[in-house]
Every structure is written in C-alpha cells, then in structure tokens.
Coordinates of C-alpha atoms in Angstrom, one line a residue:
Chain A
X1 CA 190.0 63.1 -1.5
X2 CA 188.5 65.2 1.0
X3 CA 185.3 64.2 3.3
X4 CA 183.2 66.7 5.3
X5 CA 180.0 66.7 7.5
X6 CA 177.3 67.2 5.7
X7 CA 175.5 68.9 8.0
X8 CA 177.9 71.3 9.1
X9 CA 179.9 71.4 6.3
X10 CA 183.0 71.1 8.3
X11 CA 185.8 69.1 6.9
X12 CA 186.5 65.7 8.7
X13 CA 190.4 65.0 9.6
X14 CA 192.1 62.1 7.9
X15 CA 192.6 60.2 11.3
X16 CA 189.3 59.8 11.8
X17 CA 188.2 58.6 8.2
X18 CA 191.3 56.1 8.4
X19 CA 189.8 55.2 11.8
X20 CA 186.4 55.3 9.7
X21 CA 187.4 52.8 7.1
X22 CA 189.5 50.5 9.8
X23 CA 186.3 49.6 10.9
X24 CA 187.1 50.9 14.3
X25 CA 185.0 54.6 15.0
X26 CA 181.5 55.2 12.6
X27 CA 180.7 58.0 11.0
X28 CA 177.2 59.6 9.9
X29 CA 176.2 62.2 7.6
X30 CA 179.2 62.6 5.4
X31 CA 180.2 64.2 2.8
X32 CA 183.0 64.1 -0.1
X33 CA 184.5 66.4 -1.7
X34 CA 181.5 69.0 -1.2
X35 CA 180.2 71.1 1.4
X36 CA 176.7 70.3 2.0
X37 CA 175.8 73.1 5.1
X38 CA 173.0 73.0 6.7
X39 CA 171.3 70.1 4.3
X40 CA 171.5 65.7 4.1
X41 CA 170.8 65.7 0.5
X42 CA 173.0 63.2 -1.0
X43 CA 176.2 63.9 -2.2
X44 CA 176.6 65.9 -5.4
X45 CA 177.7 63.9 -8.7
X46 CA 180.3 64.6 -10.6
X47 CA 179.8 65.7 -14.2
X48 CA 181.1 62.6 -15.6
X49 CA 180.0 62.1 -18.9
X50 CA 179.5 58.4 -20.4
X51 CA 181.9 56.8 -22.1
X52 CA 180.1 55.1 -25.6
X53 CA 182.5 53.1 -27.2
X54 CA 183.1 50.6 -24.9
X55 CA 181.0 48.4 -23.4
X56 CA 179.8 49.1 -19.5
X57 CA 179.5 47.0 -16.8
X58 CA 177.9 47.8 -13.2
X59 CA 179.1 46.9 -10.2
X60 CA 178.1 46.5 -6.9
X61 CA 180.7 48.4 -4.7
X62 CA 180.1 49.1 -1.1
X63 CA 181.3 52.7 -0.7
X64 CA 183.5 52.5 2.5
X65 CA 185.6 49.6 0.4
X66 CA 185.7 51.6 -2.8
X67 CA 187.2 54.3 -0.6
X68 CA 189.4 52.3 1.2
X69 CA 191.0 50.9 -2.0
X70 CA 191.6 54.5 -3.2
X71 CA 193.2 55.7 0.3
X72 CA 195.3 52.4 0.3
X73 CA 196.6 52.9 -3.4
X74 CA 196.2 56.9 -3.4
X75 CA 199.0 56.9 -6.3
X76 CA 197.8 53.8 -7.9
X77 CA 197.2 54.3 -11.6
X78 CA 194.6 51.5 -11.3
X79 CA 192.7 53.9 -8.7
X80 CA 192.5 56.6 -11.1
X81 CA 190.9 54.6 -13.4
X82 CA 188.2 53.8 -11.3
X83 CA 188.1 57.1 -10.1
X84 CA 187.4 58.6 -14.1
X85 CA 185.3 55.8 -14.7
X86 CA 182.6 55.7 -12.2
X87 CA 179.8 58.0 -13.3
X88 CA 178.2 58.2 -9.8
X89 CA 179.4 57.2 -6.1
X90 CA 177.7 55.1 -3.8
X91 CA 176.9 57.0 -0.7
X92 CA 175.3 55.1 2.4
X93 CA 173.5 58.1 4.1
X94 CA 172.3 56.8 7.3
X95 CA 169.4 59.1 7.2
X96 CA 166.2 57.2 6.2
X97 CA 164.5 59.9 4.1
X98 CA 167.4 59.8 1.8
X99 CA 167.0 57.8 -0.9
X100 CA 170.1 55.5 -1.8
X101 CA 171.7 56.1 -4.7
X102 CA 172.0 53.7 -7.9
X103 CA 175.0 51.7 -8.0
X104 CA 178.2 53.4 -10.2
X105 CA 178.4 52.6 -13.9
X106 CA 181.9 51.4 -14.7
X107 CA 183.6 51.8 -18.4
X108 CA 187.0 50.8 -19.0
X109 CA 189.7 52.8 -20.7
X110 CA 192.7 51.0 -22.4
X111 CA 192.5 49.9 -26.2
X112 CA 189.6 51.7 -27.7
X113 CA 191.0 55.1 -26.5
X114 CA 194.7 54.7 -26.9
X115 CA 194.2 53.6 -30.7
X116 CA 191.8 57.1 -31.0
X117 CA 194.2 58.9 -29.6
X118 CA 197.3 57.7 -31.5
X119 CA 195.2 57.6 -34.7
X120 CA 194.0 61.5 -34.4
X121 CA 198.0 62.2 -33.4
X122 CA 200.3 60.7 -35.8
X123 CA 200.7 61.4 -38.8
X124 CA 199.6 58.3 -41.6
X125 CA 201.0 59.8 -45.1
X126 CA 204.1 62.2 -45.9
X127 CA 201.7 65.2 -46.7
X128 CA 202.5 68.9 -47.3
X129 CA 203.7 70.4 -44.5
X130 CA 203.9 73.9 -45.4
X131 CA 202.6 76.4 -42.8
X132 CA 199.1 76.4 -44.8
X133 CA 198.2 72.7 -44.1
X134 CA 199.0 73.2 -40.3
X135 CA 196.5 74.7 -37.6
X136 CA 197.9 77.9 -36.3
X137 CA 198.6 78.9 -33.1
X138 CA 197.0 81.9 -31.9
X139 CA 198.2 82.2 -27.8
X140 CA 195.6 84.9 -27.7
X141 CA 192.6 83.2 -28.2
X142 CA 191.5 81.4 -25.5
X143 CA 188.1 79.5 -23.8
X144 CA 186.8 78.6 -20.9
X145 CA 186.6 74.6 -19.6
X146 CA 185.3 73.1 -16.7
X147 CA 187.8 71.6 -14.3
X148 CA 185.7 68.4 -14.0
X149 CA 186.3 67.8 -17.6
X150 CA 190.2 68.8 -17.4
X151 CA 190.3 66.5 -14.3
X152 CA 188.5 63.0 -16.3
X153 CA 191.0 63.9 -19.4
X154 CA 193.8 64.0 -16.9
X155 CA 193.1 60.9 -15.7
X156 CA 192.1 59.6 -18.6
X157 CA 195.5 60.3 -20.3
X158 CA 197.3 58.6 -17.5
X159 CA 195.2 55.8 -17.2
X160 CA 195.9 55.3 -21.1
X161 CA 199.4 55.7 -20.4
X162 CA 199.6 53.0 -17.6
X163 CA 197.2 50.6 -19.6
X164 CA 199.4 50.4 -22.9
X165 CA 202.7 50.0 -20.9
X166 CA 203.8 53.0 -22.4
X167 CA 206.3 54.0 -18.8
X168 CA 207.3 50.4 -19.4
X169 CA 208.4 50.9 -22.8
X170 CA 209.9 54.3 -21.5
X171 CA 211.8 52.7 -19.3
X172 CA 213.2 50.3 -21.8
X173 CA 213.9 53.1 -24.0
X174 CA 216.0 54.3 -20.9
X175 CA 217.8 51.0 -21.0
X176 CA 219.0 51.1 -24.1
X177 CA 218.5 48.3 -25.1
X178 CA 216.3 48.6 -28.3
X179 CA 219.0 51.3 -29.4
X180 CA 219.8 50.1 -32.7
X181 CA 222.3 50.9 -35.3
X182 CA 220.7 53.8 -36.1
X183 CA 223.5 56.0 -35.3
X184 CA 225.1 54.9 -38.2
X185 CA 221.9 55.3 -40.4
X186 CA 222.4 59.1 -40.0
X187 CA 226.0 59.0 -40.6
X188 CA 225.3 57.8 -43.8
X189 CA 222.6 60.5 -44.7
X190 CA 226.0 63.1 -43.7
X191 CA 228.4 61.4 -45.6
X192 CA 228.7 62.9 -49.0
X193 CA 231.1 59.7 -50.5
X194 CA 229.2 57.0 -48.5
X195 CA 232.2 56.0 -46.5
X196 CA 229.9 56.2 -42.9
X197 CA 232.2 58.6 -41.4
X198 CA 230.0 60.2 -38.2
X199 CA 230.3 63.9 -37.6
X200 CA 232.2 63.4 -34.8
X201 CA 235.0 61.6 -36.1
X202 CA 235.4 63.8 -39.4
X203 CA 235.7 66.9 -36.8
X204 CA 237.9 65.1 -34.5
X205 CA 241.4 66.2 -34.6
X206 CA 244.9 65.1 -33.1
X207 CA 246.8 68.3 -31.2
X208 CA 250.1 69.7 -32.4
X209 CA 252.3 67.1 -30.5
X210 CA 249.7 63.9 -30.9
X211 CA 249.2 63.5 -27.9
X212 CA 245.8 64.6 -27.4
X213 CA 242.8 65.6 -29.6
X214 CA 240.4 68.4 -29.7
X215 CA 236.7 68.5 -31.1
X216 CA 236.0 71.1 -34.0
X217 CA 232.4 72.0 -32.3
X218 CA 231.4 74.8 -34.9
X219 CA 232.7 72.7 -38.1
X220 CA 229.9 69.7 -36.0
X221 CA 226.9 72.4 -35.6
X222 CA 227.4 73.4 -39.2
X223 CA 227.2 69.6 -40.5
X224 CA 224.3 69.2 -38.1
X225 CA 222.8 72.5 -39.1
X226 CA 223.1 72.4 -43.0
X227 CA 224.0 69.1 -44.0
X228 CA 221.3 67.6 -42.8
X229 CA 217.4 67.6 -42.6
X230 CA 216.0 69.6 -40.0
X231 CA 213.7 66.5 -39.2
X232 CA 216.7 64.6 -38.6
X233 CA 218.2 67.5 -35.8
X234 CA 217.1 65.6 -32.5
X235 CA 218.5 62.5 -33.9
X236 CA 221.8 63.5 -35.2
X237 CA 222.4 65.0 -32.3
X238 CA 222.1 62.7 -29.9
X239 CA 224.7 60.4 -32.6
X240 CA 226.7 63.3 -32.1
X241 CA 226.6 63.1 -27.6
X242 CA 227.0 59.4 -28.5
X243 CA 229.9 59.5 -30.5
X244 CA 231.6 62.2 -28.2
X245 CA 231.9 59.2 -26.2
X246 CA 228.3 59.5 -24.2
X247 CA 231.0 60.3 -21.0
X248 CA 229.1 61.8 -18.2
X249 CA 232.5 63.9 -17.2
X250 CA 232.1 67.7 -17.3
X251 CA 234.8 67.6 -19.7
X252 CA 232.2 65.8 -22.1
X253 CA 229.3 67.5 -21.4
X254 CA 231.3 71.1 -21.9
X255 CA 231.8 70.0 -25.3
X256 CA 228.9 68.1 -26.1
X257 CA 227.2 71.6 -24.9
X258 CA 229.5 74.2 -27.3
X259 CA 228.0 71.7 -30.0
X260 CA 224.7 73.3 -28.8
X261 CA 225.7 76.3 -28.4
X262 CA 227.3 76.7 -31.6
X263 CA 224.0 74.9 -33.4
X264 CA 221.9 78.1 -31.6
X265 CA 223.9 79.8 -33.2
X266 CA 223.8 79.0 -36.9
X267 CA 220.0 77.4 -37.2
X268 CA 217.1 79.9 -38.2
X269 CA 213.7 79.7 -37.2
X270 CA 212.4 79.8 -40.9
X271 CA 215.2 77.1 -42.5
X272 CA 215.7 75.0 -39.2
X273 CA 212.8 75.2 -37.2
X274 CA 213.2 72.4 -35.3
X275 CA 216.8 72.8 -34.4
X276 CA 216.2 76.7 -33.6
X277 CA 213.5 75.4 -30.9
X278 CA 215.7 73.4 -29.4
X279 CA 219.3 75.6 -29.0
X280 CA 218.7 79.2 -29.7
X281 CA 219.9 81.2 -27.0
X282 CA 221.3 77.5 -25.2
X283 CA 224.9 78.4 -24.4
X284 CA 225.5 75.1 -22.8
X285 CA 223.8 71.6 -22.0
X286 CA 222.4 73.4 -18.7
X287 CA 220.4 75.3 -20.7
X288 CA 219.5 73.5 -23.3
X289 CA 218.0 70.5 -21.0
X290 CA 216.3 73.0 -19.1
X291 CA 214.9 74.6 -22.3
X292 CA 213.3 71.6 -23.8
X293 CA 212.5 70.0 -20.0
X294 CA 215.6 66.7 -19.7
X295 CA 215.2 67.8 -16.3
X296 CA 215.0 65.5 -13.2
X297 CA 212.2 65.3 -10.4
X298 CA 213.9 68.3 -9.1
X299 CA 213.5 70.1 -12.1
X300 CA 217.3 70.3 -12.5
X301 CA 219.5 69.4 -15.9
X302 CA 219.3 65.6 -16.0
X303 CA 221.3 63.8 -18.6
X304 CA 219.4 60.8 -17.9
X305 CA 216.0 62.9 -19.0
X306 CA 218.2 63.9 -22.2
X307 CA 218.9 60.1 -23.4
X308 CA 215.6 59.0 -23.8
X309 CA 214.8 61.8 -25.6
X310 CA 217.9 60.9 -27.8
X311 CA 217.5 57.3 -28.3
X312 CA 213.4 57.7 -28.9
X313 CA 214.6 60.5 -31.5
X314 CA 216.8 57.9 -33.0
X315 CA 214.8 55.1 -33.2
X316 CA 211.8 57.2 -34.9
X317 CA 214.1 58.5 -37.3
X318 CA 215.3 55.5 -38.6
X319 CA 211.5 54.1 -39.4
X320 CA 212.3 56.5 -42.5
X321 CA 214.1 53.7 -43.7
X322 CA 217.8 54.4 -44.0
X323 CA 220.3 52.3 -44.9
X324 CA 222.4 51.1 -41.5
X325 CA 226.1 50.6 -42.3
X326 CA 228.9 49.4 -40.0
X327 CA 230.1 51.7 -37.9
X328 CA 233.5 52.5 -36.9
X329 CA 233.6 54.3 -33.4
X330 CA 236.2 57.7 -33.6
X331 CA 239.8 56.9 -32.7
X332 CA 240.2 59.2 -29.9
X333 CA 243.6 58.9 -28.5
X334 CA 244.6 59.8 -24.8
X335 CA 245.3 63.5 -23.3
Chain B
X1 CA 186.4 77.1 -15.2
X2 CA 190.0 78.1 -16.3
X3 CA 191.1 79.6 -19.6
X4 CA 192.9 77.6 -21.8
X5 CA 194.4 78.4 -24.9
X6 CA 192.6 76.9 -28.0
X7 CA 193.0 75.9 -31.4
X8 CA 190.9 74.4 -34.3
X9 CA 192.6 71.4 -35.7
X10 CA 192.1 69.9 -39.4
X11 CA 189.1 68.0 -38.1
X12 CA 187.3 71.4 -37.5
X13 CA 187.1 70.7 -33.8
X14 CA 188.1 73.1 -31.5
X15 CA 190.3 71.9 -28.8
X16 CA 192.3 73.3 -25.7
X17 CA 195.5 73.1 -24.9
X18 CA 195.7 71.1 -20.9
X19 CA 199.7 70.6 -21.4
X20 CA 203.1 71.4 -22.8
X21 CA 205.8 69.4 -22.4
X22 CA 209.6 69.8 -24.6
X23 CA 207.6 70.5 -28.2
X24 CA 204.8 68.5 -27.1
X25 CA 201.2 69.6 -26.7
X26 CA 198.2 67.7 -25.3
X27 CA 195.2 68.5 -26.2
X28 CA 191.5 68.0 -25.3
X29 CA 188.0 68.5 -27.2
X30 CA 186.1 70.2 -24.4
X31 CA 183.1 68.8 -25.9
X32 CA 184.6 64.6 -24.8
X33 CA 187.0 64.5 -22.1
X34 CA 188.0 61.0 -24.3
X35 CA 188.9 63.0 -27.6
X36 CA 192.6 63.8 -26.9
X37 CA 195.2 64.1 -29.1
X38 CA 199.2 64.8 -28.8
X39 CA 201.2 67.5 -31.9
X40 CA 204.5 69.2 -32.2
X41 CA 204.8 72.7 -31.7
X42 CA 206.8 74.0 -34.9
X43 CA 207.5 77.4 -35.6
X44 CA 207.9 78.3 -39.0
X45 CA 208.4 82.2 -40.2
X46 CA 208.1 83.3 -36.3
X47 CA 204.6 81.5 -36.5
X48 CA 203.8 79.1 -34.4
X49 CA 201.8 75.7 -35.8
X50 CA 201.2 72.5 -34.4
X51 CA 202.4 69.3 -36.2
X52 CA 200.7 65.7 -36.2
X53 CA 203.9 63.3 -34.8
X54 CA 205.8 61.4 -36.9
X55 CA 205.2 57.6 -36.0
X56 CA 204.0 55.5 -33.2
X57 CA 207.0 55.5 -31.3
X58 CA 206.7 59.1 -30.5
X59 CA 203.7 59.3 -29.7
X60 CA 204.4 56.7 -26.9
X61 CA 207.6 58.3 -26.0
X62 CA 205.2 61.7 -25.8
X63 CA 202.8 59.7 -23.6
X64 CA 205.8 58.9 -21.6
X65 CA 206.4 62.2 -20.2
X66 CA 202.8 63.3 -20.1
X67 CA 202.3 63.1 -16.0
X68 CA 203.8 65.3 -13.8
X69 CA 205.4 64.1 -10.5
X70 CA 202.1 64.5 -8.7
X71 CA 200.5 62.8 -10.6

C-alpha cells in the first residue's frame, strides 16, 4: 500500500504514515495508491465489481483505522479480504470543496464462493474422458485482462482458501495423520492372485550372501507403469517411497529416484499421460520434485513438499472404493 | 492489462489462465473476478487438455498450494 500527496504527486515515506496513523504527526491532501499531480479530487476507485450472491452489509469505517488494521496485519489473510471486499475507500480529504465519499460496501467471501468454485472444478460423474470431451489448450491464443480484476481474483482465491481451512487441512495432510490404509488398497489393485503383496516387496531381493538386499527399480517402474491405471500413477508411487521405507537417507532417496527415473523412461505420453508428465526426462528425485514443484520456500527439492502431494494422491485415490487389505510391510534385512 | 493465455471451457465461457502450479491450473472468467475454477493439465497425443479434478479432496489439496510465498 503506497500513499502519496495529492497535490504533488510525490510519494510519502512509510515513517511518516506510521507516524500518521500513531496519531502522533497529521497529514493533509493524501493520496493512495495514485498519483493525483497538480489536482485534490478525491482518490480514484478501484474497479471493484459487486459481489451478488451474498448478502452486503455497510460499514462505518474511519479511514486512518481501516488502514492501520491493514499496516498492522499487512500479511493477514483477514486484511485481504477486506481489502477485495470493499468497493470504495473512505478518504477524509481535509479540503472543504471535496465532497466526502460514501461509506465502503462490504461482501463477504467464504461459503457461497468456495462451493461455486469446487462445484465448476471437480468432476461429479465418471464421464468420457477422451480428448474430444476436454477443452483444449491452445498456448497461442491469448487476451488481455485488467490487473484490477487479476488482483480481486487473487485475493479472492486466497481469502477462500483461508476461510474454508483449507492450509489447515494441508497441514494435517502433512501430518499424516488421516493417511489411511490406502497403501494397501493399491497393492491390491497390482496383485494379480490377491495376496496384497506391494510392489516393493515383490521386487525386493536378498544379495548373493544374504546379507543385504537390493531393489529391482526397473521390474518397480514397469509394475507402476503397465500394471496399473495411469489414474492410479501419483498414488502408487508414493506406496512405493513409502514402502522403500519413507527413509530420508540419500541412500533412499537414490533409489526411490531410479524408480523415477526408470518410470520416465518406460511411460508414454499417449498410454500414460499422467505418469509421462510427471518423470519424463527426471533422472532422479532432484529433478523430478523440481519438475512438478515439491520444492521448498527456497525453491529447492523438498521431500516434505513431495509427501503431501503423496498422501493427498493416496487418500483421493482410495475414494474410488478399493478394497483395503492388511498389509504386511517388506522384510528388508540389514546391509 | 497483461496477456494471459485463455481457453473456453465446457460451460462456453472463456476463461484465462492467472496460475500453474504441479498439473494444476487456476483459472478466472475475466468477465467475474468470483468465477474461478481449478483443472488438470493432461496431455494426451502431444495435445494438451485440461481435466475437471477428481474429488473434493484435491481440489482442497489444489487450493493448498495456490499462494505463492508473497502472498
């Protein structure tokens, strides 16, 4: 949020708005967020369009306080909301020919527009998904949209986001803790005699002297490739980084990333779509997390970013409904 | 005003693409900043096609990683 003076147009320092809404300096003819040179006309509106569907309520709101509140709680989801929501802001011009301005209209966001937007995203009924039912992408063809309106469906989104708990439930999802068996329910789909036996363990074998085991990582891409839906890719193989004993060691995440490798290798972008997206050309985990963005805040490979992919694919996979059998972890022995 | 890529969906609404994240894509109606929706990018043939999601779960786990850090 940026102030200036409205008669100069110049833009006012921080320190001095702070000192501004502190109550301890005043300040006269200002401006936000536009330069108005040369002119005390009030501040321009922004092109905030009404929202219909849910009922509005108007507020008194001194403008300083409003401010204040959005200075105080500048990454406050809460702020933004008021910030989409209000279709005009209060500005006390100390100039007696300007008219004050009508008081802001406030809407709120939450139910009504989470439900619209889940409703016009999922999908309700196992349809034809052939290419011809689905909307094409054409990265050529292109338009022109106003940043105001990219700006309110930002904010929108995120006010959305933060209203139906949804970080919460991400962060749950991080947890683990709603992981169910689910692990096993995909087993089950691989297993051609029903006996629940994960890919992992069927391609786990004891060395020469038993004394250590190795992982057949092409014989687990092919099962994860070919034996299995493509739908089912993300899930299975997350069981599959699970089952490798979800160890953070490099040693771990070298194999859990020839898996990938080798699955880049076999999938094809007509029969395997999904799993083609997510590992051609992905020669380790590195570069498959970076690929399909399990990065951290720094933008780096985060295997953190990775297992709530996994455990989200898991869990919507098994809303198809497949049977959960016991399951046996793989007997790995020592090196 | 910026150019953003932008499809027609089966509604018969155009709408513009504000985000991609993993196979996610968020879209707008430029038309009502409200009217937003979240597909799958599937490619299918070399063709690329966007795909309603699958269930309620990942459209909240989509929601999830919508913002950016500064945001």
């Amino acid at each position: 949020m940026e102030f200036y003076n409205s008669k100069t147009g110049e833009r006012i320092p921080d320190d001095l708005i702070k000192k501004a809404f502190a109550g301890e300096i005043k300040l006269d003819n200002v401006s936000i967020g536009n330069r108005n040179m040369g002119n005390t006309s009030p501040v321009q509106e922004p092109e905030i369009a009404k929202v219909e569907d849910t009922p509005k309520k108007v507020q008194e709101e001194p403008e300083f306080e409003f401010f204040k509140m959005v200075n105080d709680h500048a990454d406050d989801v809460k702020a933004r909301e008021v910030l989409s929501s209000y279709e005009a802001v209060t500005h006390r011009d100390t100039n007696p020919r300007t008219p004050q301005k009508p008081e802001v209209k406030r809407s709120e966001a939450g139910t009504t527009l989470y439900y619209k937007a889940l409703n016009a995203s999922i999908s309700l009924s196992k349809g034809d998904e052939s290419p011809k039912n689905l909307p094409k992408r054409d990265r050529n063809r292109k338009s022109k949209i106003g940043t105001t309106i990219i700006a309110l469906a930002l904010t929108g989104i995120i006010t959305i986001t933060a209203y139906a708990g949804i970080e919460k439930v991400a962060k749950k999802v991080n947890e683990g803790k709603d992981l169910s068996a689910t692990r096993e329910s995909i087993s089950t789909v691989l297993s051609d005699s029903n006996d629940s036996t994960s890919i992992v363990k069927r391609h786990t074998h004891r060395t020469d002297d038993n004394q250590g085991f190795w992982f057949d990582n092409f014989a687990m891409a092919e099962d994860l490739i070919n034996k299995l839906p493509d739908s089912a890719f993300d899930a299975a193989l997350y069981t599959v980084y699970l089952d490798m004993g979800q160890n953070v060691s490099n040693e771990y995440i070298d194999n859990f990333g020839r898996v990938i490798s080798a699955c880049g290798r076999i999938a094809s972008p007509s029969d395997n779509p999904i799993a083609y997206s997510r590992t051609n050309n992905c020669h380790n985990f590195e570069e498959f997390a970076r690929k399909n963005g399990f990065v951290d805040e720094n933008g780096e490979p985060s295997m953190e970013a990775y297992k709530a992919f996994g455990i989200t694919a898991v869990k919507s996979y098994h809303n198809f409904g497949v049977n959960v059998v016991t399951e046996e972890g793989p007997e790995l022995g020592g090196r | 005003m910026i150019e953003l890529e932008q499809i027609m969906l089966e509604n018969g609404v155009a709408y513009s693409i504000i985000r991609e994240k993993e196979s996610y894509v968020y879209l707008i109606n430029p038309q009502d900043e409200n009217d937003f929706c979240i597909r799958k990018n599937v490619t299918i043939d070399g063709e690329e096609y966007l795909k309603k999601l699958d269930s309620k779960e990942e459209f909240d786990y989509a929601l999830s990683i919508f913002k950016n850090e500064d945001e």
